[in-house]
Amino acid sequence: AQTVTQSQPEMSVQEAETVTLSCTYDTSESDYYLFWYKQPPSRQMILVIRQEAYKQQNATENRFSVNFQKAAKSFSLKISDSQLGDAAMYFCAYRRASGSARQLTFGSGTQLTVLP
Amino acid sequence: EPEVTQTPSHQVTQMGQEVILRCVPISNHLYFYWYRQILGQKVEFLVSFYNNEISEKSEIFDDQFSVERPDGSNFTLKIRSTKLEDSAMYFCASSEVGRTQYFGPGTRLTVL
């Protein structure tokens, strides 16, 4: 079974600074997808960024980028120029690419605080 | 921009009662999902639904749970006899084939 581990329950960053959230995963699959979702206090799950395992290039979305290390099974999220609105719980998630198993497997989350 | 919607936003019920949580997935999506998140814990997969039948379900999704797509737009989760431990946030999600899942805002279920 796939597992996703987020070893940082809490992180804080100064506004305008950069922060990196860590995620590791375990799978025997060669093709899969990885995601970062953001959950603000409203508790809605918002997609931040997605990475296909077959792509070597790291995904970027504006101030958000990932460092995907397939051999190390590591998928970290970098937030540049942090803003107060980035404060939220961040979940890393995994999904197989093939077969009927399309469920997302989530990590336990990292609570990010942005300090003014 | 199309989005997944869920109703109600908050449901309070007595233990042993039946509840139905409703979701309207994004209109061109073919896969539908339910997840739950007990307060302070990780998001857990319950069930996925495709082509009018369950395609996957987790160990959590026991006989107390059922899903249905009663018409062309709604997707429902029914809990037949609620327990205290069913109190959680329930998220509906939908996706195109092999694509990213988009989540609704969630329904907070409180079982008293």
JSON list of C-alpha atoms in Angstrom, two decimals, chain A residues 58-104:
[
{"chain": "A", "resi": 58, "resn": "ASN", "atom": "CA", "xyz": [9.57, 20.22, -11.63]},
{"chain": "A", "resi": 59, "resn": "ALA", "atom": "CA", "xyz": [6.11, 21.79, -11.69]},
{"chain": "A", "resi": 60, "resn": "THR", "atom": "CA", "xyz": [5.68, 25.48, -10.93]},
{"chain": "A", "resi": 61, "resn": "GLU", "atom": "CA", "xyz": [2.61, 27.62, -10.35]},
{"chain": "A", "resi": 62, "resn": "ASN", "atom": "CA", "xyz": [3.46, 31.27, -9.78]},
{"chain": "A", "resi": 63, "resn": "ARG", "atom": "CA", "xyz": [5.05, 31.46, -6.30]},
{"chain": "A", "resi": 64, "resn": "PHE", "atom": "CA", "xyz": [4.69, 27.71, -5.73]},
{"chain": "A", "resi": 65, "resn": "SER", "atom": "CA", "xyz": [7.17, 25.17, -7.02]},
{"chain": "A", "resi": 66, "resn": "VAL", "atom": "CA", "xyz": [8.12, 21.61, -6.21]},
{"chain": "A", "resi": 67, "resn": "ASN", "atom": "CA", "xyz": [11.34, 19.69, -5.91]},
{"chain": "A", "resi": 68, "resn": "PHE", "atom": "CA", "xyz": [10.51, 16.22, -7.15]},
{"chain": "A", "resi": 69, "resn": "GLN", "atom": "CA", "xyz": [13.18, 13.61, -6.50]},
{"chain": "A", "resi": 70, "resn": "LYS", "atom": "CA", "xyz": [11.80, 10.35, -7.88]},
{"chain": "A", "resi": 71, "resn": "ALA", "atom": "CA", "xyz": [14.64, 8.10, -6.79]},
{"chain": "A", "resi": 72, "resn": "ALA", "atom": "CA", "xyz": [14.47, 9.44, -3.26]},
{"chain": "A", "resi": 73, "resn": "LYS", "atom": "CA", "xyz": [10.64, 9.44, -3.33]},
{"chain": "A", "resi": 74, "resn": "SER", "atom": "CA", "xyz": [10.62, 13.00, -2.16]},
{"chain": "A", "resi": 75, "resn": "PHE", "atom": "CA", "xyz": [8.23, 15.77, -3.17]},
{"chain": "A", "resi": 76, "resn": "SER", "atom": "CA", "xyz": [8.75, 19.09, -1.40]},
{"chain": "A", "resi": 77, "resn": "LEU", "atom": "CA", "xyz": [6.80, 22.31, -1.89]},
{"chain": "A", "resi": 78, "resn": "LYS", "atom": "CA", "xyz": [8.54, 25.65, -2.00]},
{"chain": "A", "resi": 79, "resn": "ILE", "atom": "CA", "xyz": [6.55, 28.81, -1.40]},
{"chain": "A", "resi": 80, "resn": "SER", "atom": "CA", "xyz": [8.36, 31.97, -2.43]},
{"chain": "A", "resi": 81, "resn": "ASP", "atom": "CA", "xyz": [7.50, 35.49, -1.30]},
{"chain": "A", "resi": 82, "resn": "SER", "atom": "CA", "xyz": [5.15, 34.12, 1.35]},
{"chain": "A", "resi": 83, "resn": "GLN", "atom": "CA", "xyz": [1.93, 36.02, 1.89]},
{"chain": "A", "resi": 84, "resn": "LEU", "atom": "CA", "xyz": [-0.44, 36.12, 4.85]},
{"chain": "A", "resi": 85, "resn": "GLY", "atom": "CA", "xyz": [-3.03, 34.33, 2.70]},
{"chain": "A", "resi": 86, "resn": "ASP", "atom": "CA", "xyz": [-0.70, 31.35, 2.38]},
{"chain": "A", "resi": 87, "resn": "ALA", "atom": "CA", "xyz": [-1.33, 30.45, 6.01]},
{"chain": "A", "resi": 88, "resn": "ALA", "atom": "CA", "xyz": [-3.10, 27.09, 5.93]},
{"chain": "A", "resi": 89, "resn": "MET", "atom": "CA", "xyz": [-2.71, 23.36, 6.41]},
{"chain": "A", "resi": 90, "resn": "TYR", "atom": "CA", "xyz": [-0.87, 21.85, 3.47]},
{"chain": "A", "resi": 91, "resn": "PHE", "atom": "CA", "xyz": [-1.42, 18.24, 2.47]},
{"chain": "A", "resi": 92, "resn": "CYS", "atom": "CA", "xyz": [0.74, 16.19, 0.18]},
{"chain": "A", "resi": 93, "resn": "ALA", "atom": "CA", "xyz": [-1.15, 13.51, -1.77]},
{"chain": "A", "resi": 94, "resn": "TYR", "atom": "CA", "xyz": [-0.39, 10.56, -4.05]},
{"chain": "A", "resi": 95, "resn": "ARG", "atom": "CA", "xyz": [-2.42, 8.82, -6.72]},
{"chain": "A", "resi": 96, "resn": "ARG", "atom": "CA", "xyz": [-1.59, 5.89, -8.96]},
{"chain": "A", "resi": 97, "resn": "ALA", "atom": "CA", "xyz": [-1.67, 6.66, -12.66]},
{"chain": "A", "resi": 98, "resn": "SER", "atom": "CA", "xyz": [-2.96, 3.31, -13.89]},
{"chain": "A", "resi": 99, "resn": "GLY", "atom": "CA", "xyz": [-5.65, 0.84, -12.98]},
{"chain": "A", "resi": 100, "resn": "SER", "atom": "CA", "xyz": [-8.90, 1.53, -11.21]},
{"chain": "A", "resi": 101, "resn": "ALA", "atom": "CA", "xyz": [-7.28, 2.82, -8.01]},
{"chain": "A", "resi": 102, "resn": "ARG", "atom": "CA", "xyz": [-7.78, 6.54, -8.41]},
{"chain": "A", "resi": 103, "resn": "GLN", "atom": "CA", "xyz": [-8.09, 7.37, -4.76]},
{"chain": "A", "resi": 104, "resn": "LEU", "atom": "CA", "xyz": [-5.84, 10.00, -3.29]}
]
